[in-house]
Short mmCIF file of C-alpha atoms in Angstrom, two decimals:
data_model
loop_
_atom_site.label_atom_id
_atom_site.label_comp_id
_atom_site.label_asym_id
_atom_site.label_seq_id
_atom_site.Cartn_x
_atom_site.Cartn_y
_atom_site.Cartn_z
CA GLY A 1 0.02 0.00 0.04
CA LYS A 2 2.45 2.66 1.21
CA GLN A 3 5.20 1.63 -1.27
CA THR A 4 2.82 1.71 -4.21
CA HIS A 5 2.53 5.44 -4.18
CA SER A 6 5.52 6.51 -2.00
CA SER A 7 7.30 8.14 -4.87
CA LEU A 8 4.23 10.21 -5.70
CA ILE A 9 3.80 11.46 -2.14
CA LYS A 10 7.46 12.19 -1.78
CA PHE A 11 7.10 14.69 -4.68
CA CYS A 12 10.21 13.77 -6.59
CA MET A 13 10.95 13.49 -10.24
CA MET A 14 14.02 12.20 -12.05
CA MET A 15 14.91 14.13 -15.10
CA THR A 16 15.28 12.06 -18.19
CA MET A 17 16.78 14.43 -20.59
CA SER A 18 20.54 14.77 -21.35
CA GLU A 19 21.81 16.98 -18.61
CA SER A 20 24.79 17.63 -16.44
CA ARG A 21 24.64 18.12 -12.68
CA VAL A 22 26.60 20.99 -11.31
CA HIS A 23 27.80 21.29 -7.72
CA PHE A 24 28.57 24.87 -6.78
CA HIS A 25 31.14 25.29 -4.10
CA PHE A 26 31.75 28.45 -2.07
CA PHE A 27 35.11 29.20 -3.77
CA SER A 28 33.51 29.01 -7.18
CA LEU A 29 30.67 31.31 -6.01
CA LEU A 30 33.17 33.88 -4.82
CA LEU A 31 34.92 33.78 -8.15
CA LEU A 32 31.67 34.25 -10.05
CA CYS A 33 30.94 37.35 -8.02
CA CYS A 34 34.31 38.90 -8.66
CA VAL A 35 35.52 38.04 -12.13
CA SER A 36 34.81 39.55 -15.42
CA PRO A 37 32.91 37.64 -18.15
CA SER A 38 36.14 37.00 -20.05
CA SER A 39 37.60 35.35 -16.95
CA LEU A 40 34.67 32.97 -16.59
CA ALA A 41 36.15 30.58 -19.21
CA ASN A 42 38.80 29.64 -16.68
CA ILE A 43 36.26 28.57 -13.94
CA LYS A 44 35.45 24.87 -13.85
CA PHE A 45 32.49 23.13 -12.15
CA THR A 46 32.29 19.63 -10.86
CA LYS A 47 29.84 17.45 -12.66
CA ASN A 48 28.58 13.92 -11.97
CA ASP A 49 30.04 12.62 -15.27
CA PRO A 50 33.46 14.02 -16.28
CA ALA A 51 32.89 12.74 -19.79
CA LEU A 52 30.27 15.43 -20.27
CA GLY A 53 32.86 18.19 -20.27
CA GLN A 54 33.45 21.33 -18.17
CA ASP A 55 31.27 23.72 -20.19
CA ALA A 56 27.75 22.34 -20.03
CA CYS A 57 26.52 25.41 -18.29
CA ARG A 58 26.99 28.45 -20.46
CA HIS A 59 28.62 31.42 -18.86
CA HIS A 60 25.63 33.78 -19.36
CA GLN A 61 23.49 31.26 -17.57
CA ILE A 62 25.84 31.16 -14.59
CA GLN A 63 25.95 34.96 -14.56
CA ALA A 64 22.13 35.11 -14.58
CA LEU A 65 22.01 32.60 -11.73
CA MET A 66 24.28 34.72 -9.61
CA GLN A 67 22.22 37.79 -10.49
CA PHE A 68 19.13 35.93 -9.22
CA LYS A 69 20.90 35.14 -5.92
CA ASN A 70 21.96 38.75 -5.51
CA GLU A 71 18.37 39.94 -5.68
CA PHE A 72 17.80 38.62 -2.15
CA ASP A 73 19.29 38.75 1.32
CA SER A 74 21.17 35.46 1.78
CA SER A 75 23.60 36.60 4.45
CA SER A 76 22.44 34.06 7.06
CA CYS A 77 22.83 31.12 4.70
CA ASN A 78 25.58 28.62 4.44
CA GLU A 79 27.25 29.49 1.12
CA ASN A 80 27.54 25.90 0.08
CA ASN A 81 23.66 25.60 0.06
CA TYR A 82 22.89 28.43 -2.37
CA PHE A 83 22.29 26.07 -5.27
CA GLN A 84 21.72 22.47 -4.15
CA GLU A 85 21.05 20.95 -7.54
CA ILE A 86 21.56 22.50 -10.97
CA TYR A 87 21.31 20.70 -14.32
CA CYS A 88 22.36 22.10 -17.63
CA ASP A 89 21.47 20.77 -21.08
CA ASN A 90 24.60 19.23 -22.75
CA THR A 91 23.78 20.69 -26.08
CA THR A 92 22.48 24.20 -25.38
CA GLY A 93 24.16 24.79 -22.04
CA ALA A 94 20.80 26.19 -20.70
CA ILE A 95 19.84 25.56 -17.10
CA THR A 96 16.97 23.03 -17.12
CA LYS A 97 16.79 22.13 -13.42
CA LEU A 98 17.11 24.53 -10.44
CA GLN A 99 16.58 23.47 -6.87
CA LEU A 100 16.91 25.94 -4.01
CA PRO A 101 14.94 24.55 -1.04
CA SER A 102 17.51 25.55 1.53
CA GLY A 103 15.89 28.65 3.03
CA CYS A 104 18.68 30.87 1.79
CA LEU A 105 16.67 33.53 -0.05
CA ILE A 106 14.95 36.29 1.89
CA GLY A 107 13.13 39.10 0.13
CA ILE A 108 10.57 39.99 -2.49
CA LEU A 109 10.33 37.94 -5.67
CA LYS A 110 9.67 40.66 -8.16
CA PRO A 111 8.14 40.39 -11.61
CA SER A 112 11.43 41.72 -13.00
CA SER A 113 13.49 39.00 -11.38
CA SER A 114 16.13 37.29 -13.61
CA LEU A 115 14.53 33.97 -12.64
CA PHE A 116 11.92 34.47 -15.35
CA GLY A 117 14.63 34.63 -18.02
CA PHE A 118 15.41 30.89 -17.60
CA HIS A 119 13.05 29.82 -20.32
CA HIS A 120 14.46 26.29 -20.59
CA LEU A 121 13.65 25.33 -17.03
CA ARG A 122 11.85 21.99 -16.73
CA TYR A 123 12.17 21.51 -12.97
CA LEU A 124 12.07 24.47 -10.49
CA ASN A 125 12.03 24.01 -6.69
CA LEU A 126 12.07 27.15 -4.55
CA SER A 127 10.39 25.66 -1.54
CA HIS A 128 11.14 26.62 2.00
CA ASN A 129 12.46 30.12 1.27
CA ASN A 130 11.15 33.39 2.57
CA PHE A 131 9.73 35.58 -0.18
CA ILE A 132 8.17 38.10 2.19
CA SER A 133 5.44 40.41 0.92
CA SER A 134 5.42 38.60 -2.40
CA SER A 135 2.54 37.66 -4.50
CA LEU A 136 2.99 35.09 -7.20
CA PRO A 137 4.25 37.06 -10.23
CA SER A 138 2.37 36.41 -13.44
CA GLU A 139 5.79 36.00 -15.12
CA PHE A 140 5.85 32.38 -13.89
CA GLY A 141 3.76 31.82 -17.02
CA ASN A 142 6.87 32.64 -19.07
CA LEU A 143 8.49 29.40 -17.97
CA ASN A 144 6.27 27.30 -20.17
CA LYS A 145 8.68 24.37 -20.42
CA LEU A 146 8.24 23.57 -16.77
CA GLU A 147 7.21 20.08 -15.82
CA VAL A 148 7.74 20.26 -12.07
CA LEU A 149 7.16 23.38 -9.98
CA SER A 150 7.36 23.56 -6.21
CA LEU A 151 6.82 26.89 -4.45
CA SER A 152 5.70 25.58 -1.09
CA SER A 153 6.42 27.14 2.31
CA ASN A 154 7.36 30.52 1.09
CA GLY A 155 4.73 32.96 2.41
CA PHE A 156 3.34 33.86 -1.04
CA PHE A 157 -0.01 35.63 -0.74
CA GLY A 158 -2.81 36.68 -3.05
CA GLN A 159 -4.32 34.76 -5.90
CA VAL A 160 -2.76 32.28 -8.23
CA PRO A 161 -2.37 34.18 -11.52
CA SER A 162 -4.18 32.99 -14.57
CA SER A 163 -0.85 32.95 -16.43
CA PHE A 164 -0.23 29.49 -14.76
CA SER A 165 -2.47 28.24 -17.60
CA ASN A 166 0.62 28.70 -19.86
CA LEU A 167 2.37 25.87 -18.06
CA SER A 168 0.66 23.22 -20.07
CA LEU A 169 3.59 20.71 -19.62
CA LEU A 170 3.32 20.73 -15.81
CA SER A 171 2.98 17.20 -14.27
CA GLN A 172 3.61 18.36 -10.66
CA LEU A 173 2.56 21.56 -8.99
CA ASP A 174 3.03 22.23 -5.21
CA LEU A 175 1.84 25.61 -3.86
CA SER A 176 1.17 24.30 -0.32
CA HIS A 177 2.00 26.10 3.00
CA ASN A 178 1.56 29.63 1.68
CA GLU A 179 -0.95 32.48 2.26
CA LEU A 180 -2.81 32.18 -1.00
CA THR A 181 -6.37 33.42 -1.15
CA GLY A 182 -9.37 33.51 -3.53
CA SER A 183 -11.28 30.78 -5.13
CA PHE A 184 -9.93 27.61 -6.71
CA PRO A 185 -7.28 28.77 -9.24
CA LEU A 186 -8.69 29.50 -12.60
CA VAL A 187 -5.93 27.73 -14.53
CA GLN A 188 -6.59 25.82 -17.71
CA ASN A 189 -4.56 23.68 -19.99
CA LEU A 190 -3.02 21.67 -17.15
CA SER A 191 -4.21 18.40 -18.47
CA LYS A 192 -0.88 16.67 -17.76
CA LEU A 193 -0.94 17.33 -13.99
CA SER A 194 -0.60 14.17 -11.97
CA PHE A 195 0.29 15.84 -8.68
CA LEU A 196 -1.54 18.96 -7.30
CA LYS A 197 -0.97 20.16 -3.76
CA LEU A 198 -2.66 23.35 -2.54
CA SER A 199 -3.02 22.50 1.13
CA TYR A 200 -2.46 24.90 4.03
CA ASN A 201 -3.55 28.09 2.27
CA HIS A 202 -6.62 30.34 2.59
CA LEU A 203 -8.42 29.33 -0.63
CA SER A 204 -12.10 29.75 -0.30
CA GLY A 205 -15.39 29.60 -2.16
CA THR A 206 -16.97 26.68 -3.93
CA LEU A 207 -15.71 23.85 -6.10
CA ASN A 208 -17.70 24.60 -9.21
CA PRO A 209 -18.93 21.56 -11.12
CA ASN A 210 -17.64 23.23 -14.28
CA SER A 211 -14.17 23.79 -12.77
CA ASN A 212 -11.33 22.76 -14.99
CA LEU A 213 -10.10 20.75 -11.98
CA PHE A 214 -12.44 17.93 -12.99
CA GLU A 215 -10.89 17.84 -16.52
CA MET A 216 -7.49 16.93 -15.07
CA ASN A 217 -7.92 13.29 -15.88
CA ASN A 218 -4.22 12.44 -15.19
CA LEU A 219 -4.41 13.51 -11.48
CA ARG A 220 -3.08 10.85 -9.05
CA TYR A 221 -2.54 13.12 -6.11
CA LEU A 222 -4.89 15.90 -5.08
CA ASN A 223 -4.55 17.72 -1.79
CA LEU A 224 -6.77 20.66 -0.88
CA ALA A 225 -6.65 20.19 2.90
CA PHE A 226 -6.57 23.03 5.35
CA ASN A 227 -8.27 25.71 3.30
CA ASN A 228 -11.59 27.52 3.58
CA PHE A 229 -13.67 25.85 0.84
CA SER A 230 -17.33 25.76 1.59
CA SER A 231 -19.50 23.83 -0.86
CA LYS A 232 -20.98 20.52 -1.65
CA LEU A 233 -18.71 18.05 -3.45
CA PRO A 234 -19.62 18.06 -7.15
CA SER A 235 -20.44 14.61 -8.60
CA GLU A 236 -17.81 15.52 -11.22
CA LEU A 237 -15.22 14.50 -8.66
CA GLY A 238 -15.86 11.02 -9.93
CA ASN A 239 -14.21 12.00 -13.23
CA LEU A 240 -10.84 11.89 -11.60
CA ASN A 241 -10.69 8.09 -11.78
CA ARG A 242 -6.93 7.85 -11.64
CA LEU A 243 -6.65 9.49 -8.21
CA GLU A 244 -4.67 7.45 -5.74
CA VAL A 245 -4.51 10.05 -2.90
CA LEU A 246 -7.37 12.52 -2.21
CA SER A 247 -7.31 14.83 0.79
CA LEU A 248 -10.08 17.36 1.34
CA SER A 249 -9.80 17.55 5.09
CA SER A 250 -10.18 20.64 7.34
CA ASN A 251 -12.34 22.63 5.01
CA GLY A 252 -16.02 23.56 5.12
CA PHE A 253 -17.37 20.96 2.67
CA PHE A 254 -20.96 20.04 3.48
CA GLY A 255 -23.80 17.83 2.27
CA GLN A 256 -23.67 14.31 1.18
CA VAL A 257 -20.58 12.78 -0.38
CA PRO A 258 -21.58 12.09 -4.05
CA PRO A 259 -22.03 8.39 -5.03
CA THR A 260 -19.64 9.04 -7.96
CA ILE A 261 -16.77 8.85 -5.45
CA SER A 262 -17.08 5.04 -6.03
CA ASN A 263 -15.63 5.70 -9.49
CA LEU A 264 -12.26 6.46 -7.87
CA THR A 265 -11.21 2.79 -7.91
CA SER A 266 -7.48 3.58 -7.82
CA LEU A 267 -7.75 5.33 -4.43
CA THR A 268 -5.37 4.18 -1.69
CA GLN A 269 -5.77 7.12 0.66
CA LEU A 270 -8.99 9.13 1.29
CA TYR A 271 -9.09 11.97 3.85
CA LEU A 272 -12.46 13.72 4.36
CA HIS A 273 -12.19 14.50 8.09
CA GLN A 274 -12.95 17.83 9.75
CA ASN A 275 -15.70 18.96 7.41
CA GLU A 276 -19.45 19.28 7.65
CA PHE A 277 -20.55 16.28 5.62
CA THR A 278 -23.97 14.84 6.52
CA GLY A 279 -26.08 11.84 5.64
CA SER A 280 -25.04 8.32 5.03
CA PHE A 281 -21.71 7.55 3.27
CA PRO A 282 -22.19 6.31 -0.26
CA LEU A 283 -21.70 2.74 -1.34
CA VAL A 284 -17.97 2.39 -1.96
CA GLN A 285 -17.59 -1.30 -2.65
CA ASN A 286 -15.36 -0.49 -5.59
CA LEU A 287 -12.69 1.25 -3.43
CA THR A 288 -10.84 -2.07 -2.72
CA LYS A 289 -7.40 -0.50 -2.75
CA VAL A 290 -8.00 2.00 0.07
CA VAL A 291 -5.59 1.53 2.99
CA TYR A 292 -6.11 4.87 4.74
CA LEU A 293 -9.59 6.27 5.31
CA GLU A 294 -10.29 9.17 7.63
CA LEU A 295 -13.85 10.44 8.02
CA SER A 296 -13.83 11.75 11.63
CA ASN A 297 -15.30 15.12 12.72
CA ASN A 298 -18.24 15.13 10.24
CA HIS A 299 -21.98 14.61 10.72
CA PHE A 300 -22.27 11.22 8.95
CA SER A 301 -25.11 8.91 10.04
CA GLY A 302 -25.75 5.23 9.62
CA THR A 303 -23.05 2.79 8.60
CA ILE A 304 -20.27 2.84 6.01
CA PRO A 305 -21.41 0.39 3.33
CA PHE A 306 -18.21 -1.04 1.85
CA SER A 307 -19.98 -4.11 0.54
#
């Protein structure tokens, strides 16, 4: 049970394209801050495969990366943790993976940030930083080659911009543990999403039966827990028949759970606790793979008919 979907819950993705991994050390970072562009040719970076050569990351990409770092206060951070994982395409030298989950960056993520010039990014993880007083810039929509985007635990506030609809290649999106508000994000074209985590925000309103959420037929993980949604669950929830993990806990969902939930035959985990559900629980004899079921702190009556 747990092992079947552990990789999904862990939110990880191995990149399959031809890339080089770059480990940035403090000494190299100091050099990058001090040398002229012509001197950059003499700086070498360690990669996981020496056969890939020393120039996979183009100099202008490295300069842009340092410019991005310098947009923030990073004085309290261990210098070796600035850039945990960076991959560059072997052919183009463009940065395609950038992971900075170390809590090093403090400041406002501005629409003019050099981050939004990395148009070849496929994987971006900025989780666990402190982008104080920052809304989500609409310029994220410029990064339309992204397949994985994690912005969790940053303090972002406001609404999710509609420009996220441009990220049509996304398979994983994590915006959890922020201060996001408004209704369910009006993002379209995200038909490839398999992982969507919006928990621990202040999203509110209803789940509209016509929401594009119910057209995301590839979803395997959906977490809307710990928000302020207040509505009945649309029967269209049953359209998401590839779901393995569904968490709607700690919201204000009310009424009866729709019978169409029995269509979710791939479910292994179902969390509906701490809502305002009423009535009897629907017949769920098809949910034979469920190993975690949490229904507490609701107003259900009768028995749970699993057979």
